Amino acid sequence: MNKLHHLAITAAIEAGEEIMKIYATDFEVAYKSDDSPLTLADQESNRVIMSYLSTTEIPIISEENKAIDYKTRQNWSSCWIVDPIDGTKEFVKKNGEFTVNIALVEDQKPIFGVIYVPATRELYVGDVKNRQSIKVEIPKSDFNLTEVLSQAKTLEPKSATSTIEVVGSRSHMNDDTKQFINTLEEKYQKPVEIVSKGSSLKFCLVAEGKADVYPRYAPTMEWDTAAGQAICSGVGLKVISLDTNKEMLYNRENLLNGYFHVTTLS
């Protein structure tokens, strides 16, 4: 992995350290205008990540930064897309299912992604150009990142089995999702099991073979999905926008995603 990749991984891990310091306290929760929660951990994580990524010449889209006008963004050939804490609701519930997401995008497509799970110290990395995604546990004591990454497990999607595992959210399960599940049962004539998981970990479950499909019929933003898409792309899976029936693109004028699927099913 190159210098930019190591920088992004280090940023995610160190942001995770700051998050866990606050996680261990009785932190306060504020709410944004859209009623989504915000904590000091979101802000501290963003501060750490920005301190690393701002040393590059690559512009940054982050959930916690002030929105940058599309007239400026449309001229970017590459950018970082960052979610300092994906799954703040899970953070507030203290169930551990929250992540730090960092993606590098070129020509509107994620080419590298990092998803770090601070509560379990699990690191997922997707390198699209090298067609590889990996998972490794980060030690609690001092470590050499290159050595740790050399011990990582290569991710592989699931092969067909007697059941279809659909990964869903602990916080969202709407009628569109239920209808999609019914369609799967009819098409494949197999029972469907729901695998519940919060945040961008839903992408990781499909990429590492613990689920067959992740359907999303609920709002997400680009920073919720870019890193997960890179990890899925690294193992040959496509995150398909249901608006275009093509792979989801990034740094769009509207940063709100439409509905999408990622699946191992043919």
Coordinates of C-alpha atoms in Angstrom, one line a residue:
M1 CA 0.0 0.0 0.0
N2 CA 1.2 3.5 -0.8
K3 CA 1.7 6.5 1.5
L4 CA -1.8 7.8 1.1
H5 CA -3.3 4.5 2.0
H6 CA -1.2 4.3 5.2
L7 CA -2.2 7.9 6.0
A8 CA -5.9 7.1 5.8
I9 CA -5.5 3.9 7.8
T10 CA -3.6 5.7 10.6
A11 CA -6.1 8.6 10.6
A12 CA -9.0 6.1 11.1
I13 CA -7.2 4.2 13.9
E14 CA -6.2 7.3 15.8
A15 CA -9.7 8.8 15.4
G16 CA -11.0 5.5 16.9
E17 CA -8.8 6.0 19.9
E18 CA -10.3 9.4 20.6
I19 CA -13.8 8.1 20.0
M20 CA -13.3 5.3 22.6
K21 CA -12.1 7.8 25.2
I22 CA -15.5 9.6 24.9
Y23 CA -17.4 6.3 24.6
A24 CA -16.3 5.4 28.1
T25 CA -17.8 8.5 29.6
D26 CA -21.4 9.8 30.2
F27 CA -21.2 11.9 27.1
E28 CA -23.9 14.4 26.0
V29 CA -25.9 14.1 22.8
A30 CA -27.0 17.0 20.7
Y31 CA -29.3 16.9 17.7
K32 CA -28.9 18.4 14.3
S33 CA -31.7 20.0 12.3
D34 CA -32.6 16.6 10.8
D35 CA -32.8 15.1 14.3
S36 CA -29.7 13.0 13.8
P37 CA -27.5 12.8 16.9
L38 CA -24.2 14.5 17.3
T39 CA -21.6 14.0 20.1
L40 CA -18.2 15.3 21.0
A41 CA -16.8 12.0 19.6
D42 CA -18.0 13.0 16.1
Q43 CA -16.2 16.3 16.4
E44 CA -13.0 14.9 17.9
S45 CA -12.8 12.1 15.3
N46 CA -13.3 14.6 12.5
R47 CA -10.5 16.8 14.0
V48 CA -8.0 13.9 14.1
I49 CA -8.9 12.8 10.5
M50 CA -8.6 16.3 9.1
S51 CA -5.2 16.7 10.8
Y52 CA -4.0 13.8 8.6
L53 CA -5.9 14.2 5.4
S54 CA -5.3 18.0 5.1
T55 CA -1.6 17.3 4.7
T56 CA -2.4 15.9 1.3
E57 CA -3.3 18.1 -1.7
I58 CA -6.6 16.1 -2.1
P59 CA -9.8 18.0 -1.1
I60 CA -12.1 16.5 1.5
I61 CA -15.9 15.9 1.8
S62 CA -16.8 15.2 5.4
E63 CA -20.1 14.9 7.2
E64 CA -18.9 17.3 9.9
N65 CA -17.3 19.9 7.6
K66 CA -19.2 22.9 6.2
A67 CA -20.7 21.9 2.8
I68 CA -18.6 22.9 -0.2
D69 CA -20.5 24.3 -3.2
Y70 CA -20.8 22.0 -6.2
K71 CA -19.4 24.8 -8.4
T72 CA -16.1 24.1 -6.6
R73 CA -16.5 20.4 -6.2
Q74 CA -17.4 19.6 -9.8
N75 CA -13.8 20.4 -10.8
W76 CA -12.3 17.9 -8.5
S77 CA -10.8 14.8 -10.2
S78 CA -10.2 13.2 -6.8
C79 CA -11.3 13.7 -3.2
W80 CA -11.5 12.1 0.2
I81 CA -15.0 11.3 1.6
V82 CA -15.1 10.9 5.3
D83 CA -17.6 10.0 8.0
P84 CA -16.0 10.5 11.4
I85 CA -18.6 8.2 13.1
D86 CA -20.9 6.2 10.9
G87 CA -23.7 4.9 13.2
T88 CA -23.8 7.6 15.8
K89 CA -27.2 6.1 16.9
E90 CA -25.3 2.9 17.6
F91 CA -22.6 4.9 19.4
V92 CA -25.3 6.5 21.6
K93 CA -26.8 3.1 22.3
K94 CA -23.3 1.8 23.2
N95 CA -23.7 -1.4 21.2
G96 CA -20.3 -1.1 19.5
E97 CA -21.6 -1.2 15.9
F98 CA -20.2 2.2 14.8
T99 CA -17.3 2.8 12.4
V100 CA -14.9 5.4 11.1
N101 CA -15.2 5.6 7.3
I102 CA -12.5 7.1 5.0
A103 CA -12.6 6.7 1.2
L104 CA -10.4 8.0 -1.6
V105 CA -12.4 8.7 -4.8
E106 CA -11.1 9.2 -8.3
D107 CA -13.3 10.2 -11.2
Q108 CA -16.4 9.7 -9.0
K109 CA -15.5 6.1 -8.1
P110 CA -14.1 4.9 -4.8
I111 CA -10.6 3.4 -5.4
F112 CA -9.6 2.9 -1.7
G113 CA -11.6 2.6 1.5
V114 CA -11.0 2.2 5.2
I115 CA -13.6 1.1 7.7
Y116 CA -12.4 0.9 11.3
V117 CA -14.5 -0.4 14.2
P118 CA -13.2 1.3 17.3
A119 CA -15.1 -0.9 19.8
T120 CA -13.6 -4.2 18.4
R121 CA -10.4 -2.8 16.8
E122 CA -11.3 -4.5 13.5
L123 CA -10.0 -2.8 10.4
Y124 CA -11.3 -3.4 6.9
V125 CA -9.4 -2.0 3.9
G126 CA -10.5 -2.1 0.3
D127 CA -7.9 -1.5 -2.5
V128 CA -9.9 -1.5 -5.7
K129 CA -7.0 -1.1 -8.1
N130 CA -5.3 -4.1 -6.7
R131 CA -8.6 -6.0 -6.4
Q132 CA -8.2 -6.9 -2.8
S133 CA -10.0 -6.2 0.5
I134 CA -8.6 -7.3 3.8
K135 CA -9.5 -7.5 7.5
V136 CA -7.2 -7.4 10.5
E137 CA -7.4 -6.7 14.3
I138 CA -5.4 -3.7 15.4
P139 CA -3.3 -4.4 18.6
K140 CA -3.9 -2.3 21.7
S141 CA -0.1 -1.8 22.3
D142 CA 2.4 -0.1 20.0
F143 CA 2.6 -1.7 16.6
N144 CA 4.1 -1.4 13.2
L145 CA 1.3 -0.9 10.7
T146 CA 3.1 -2.6 7.8
E147 CA 3.6 -5.7 9.9
V148 CA 0.0 -5.7 11.1
L149 CA -1.3 -5.4 7.6
S150 CA 0.9 -8.2 6.4
Q151 CA -1.1 -10.5 8.8
A152 CA -4.5 -9.5 7.4
K153 CA -7.1 -11.9 6.2
T154 CA -8.1 -11.5 2.5
L155 CA -11.9 -11.1 2.2
E156 CA -14.0 -13.4 0.0
P157 CA -17.7 -13.1 -0.7
K158 CA -20.1 -16.0 0.1
S159 CA -20.9 -18.9 -2.2
A160 CA -24.4 -20.1 -2.7
T161 CA -26.0 -21.9 0.2
S162 CA -29.4 -23.3 1.1
T163 CA -30.5 -20.0 2.7
I164 CA -30.2 -16.3 1.6
E165 CA -28.8 -14.0 4.3
V166 CA -29.9 -10.4 3.9
V167 CA -28.1 -7.9 6.0
G168 CA -30.3 -5.2 7.4
S169 CA -30.2 -2.4 9.9
R170 CA -30.9 -2.5 13.6
S171 CA -32.5 0.9 13.3
H172 CA -34.4 0.6 9.9
M173 CA -36.6 -2.0 8.3
N174 CA -39.3 -0.4 6.1
D175 CA -41.9 -1.8 3.8
D176 CA -39.7 -1.5 0.7
T177 CA -37.1 -3.7 2.3
K178 CA -39.7 -6.3 3.4
Q179 CA -41.1 -6.4 -0.2
F180 CA -37.6 -6.9 -1.6
I181 CA -37.1 -9.9 0.8
N182 CA -40.4 -11.4 -0.3
T183 CA -39.2 -11.1 -3.9
L184 CA -36.0 -12.9 -3.1
E185 CA -37.9 -15.8 -1.5
E186 CA -40.1 -16.1 -4.6
K187 CA -37.2 -15.8 -7.1
Y188 CA -34.7 -18.2 -5.5
Q189 CA -37.1 -20.5 -3.7
K190 CA -35.0 -20.4 -0.6
P191 CA -35.6 -19.2 3.0
V192 CA -34.3 -15.7 3.8
E193 CA -32.6 -15.0 7.1
I194 CA -32.0 -11.4 8.3
V195 CA -28.6 -10.5 9.6
S196 CA -28.8 -7.3 11.7
K197 CA -25.9 -4.9 11.8
G198 CA -25.5 -1.2 12.2
S199 CA -23.5 1.4 10.2
S200 CA -21.2 0.6 7.2
L201 CA -20.5 -2.8 8.7
K202 CA -23.4 -4.0 6.5
F203 CA -21.1 -3.7 3.5
C204 CA -18.3 -5.6 5.3
L205 CA -20.6 -8.5 6.0
V206 CA -21.3 -9.0 2.3
A207 CA -17.7 -8.5 1.4
E208 CA -16.4 -11.1 3.9
G209 CA -19.0 -13.7 3.1
K210 CA -21.3 -13.4 6.1
A211 CA -24.3 -12.3 4.1
D212 CA -25.5 -12.5 0.5
V213 CA -27.1 -9.2 -0.1
Y214 CA -27.5 -5.7 1.4
P215 CA -30.5 -3.8 0.1
R216 CA -30.9 -0.2 1.1
Y217 CA -34.3 1.4 0.8
A218 CA -33.6 4.3 3.1
P219 CA -31.7 7.5 2.9
T220 CA -27.9 7.6 3.1
M221 CA -25.3 10.1 2.3
E222 CA -22.1 9.7 0.2
W223 CA -19.9 9.5 3.4
D224 CA -22.1 6.6 4.7
T225 CA -21.3 4.4 1.6
A226 CA -18.1 5.4 -0.2
A227 CA -15.7 3.4 2.0
G228 CA -18.0 0.4 2.1
Q229 CA -18.3 0.5 -1.7
A230 CA -14.5 0.4 -2.0
I231 CA -14.4 -2.7 0.2
C232 CA -17.1 -4.4 -1.8
S233 CA -15.4 -3.4 -5.1
G234 CA -12.1 -4.8 -3.9
V235 CA -13.7 -8.3 -3.8
G236 CA -15.5 -7.9 -7.1
L237 CA -18.9 -6.8 -5.9
K238 CA -20.8 -3.8 -7.3
V239 CA -22.9 -1.4 -5.3
I240 CA -25.7 -0.6 -7.8
S241 CA -27.8 2.5 -7.7
L242 CA -31.4 1.7 -8.3
D243 CA -31.8 5.2 -9.9
T244 CA -29.3 4.4 -12.7
N245 CA -28.9 0.6 -12.5
K246 CA -25.2 1.3 -12.6
E247 CA -22.5 1.5 -9.9
M248 CA -23.0 4.4 -7.5
L249 CA -21.0 7.5 -8.3
Y250 CA -19.6 10.1 -5.8
N251 CA -19.0 13.8 -5.5
R252 CA -22.4 14.4 -7.1
E253 CA -24.2 17.7 -7.0
N254 CA -26.6 16.1 -4.5
L255 CA -24.7 14.2 -1.8
L256 CA -27.8 12.3 -0.8
N257 CA -27.8 8.7 -2.1
G258 CA -30.7 7.0 -3.8
Y259 CA -31.6 3.4 -3.0
F260 CA -29.1 0.7 -3.8
H261 CA -28.2 -3.0 -3.6
V262 CA -25.0 -4.9 -3.2
T263 CA -25.3 -8.6 -3.8
T264 CA -23.5 -11.9 -4.4
L265 CA -26.6 -13.4 -6.0
S266 CA -26.7 -13.9 -9.8

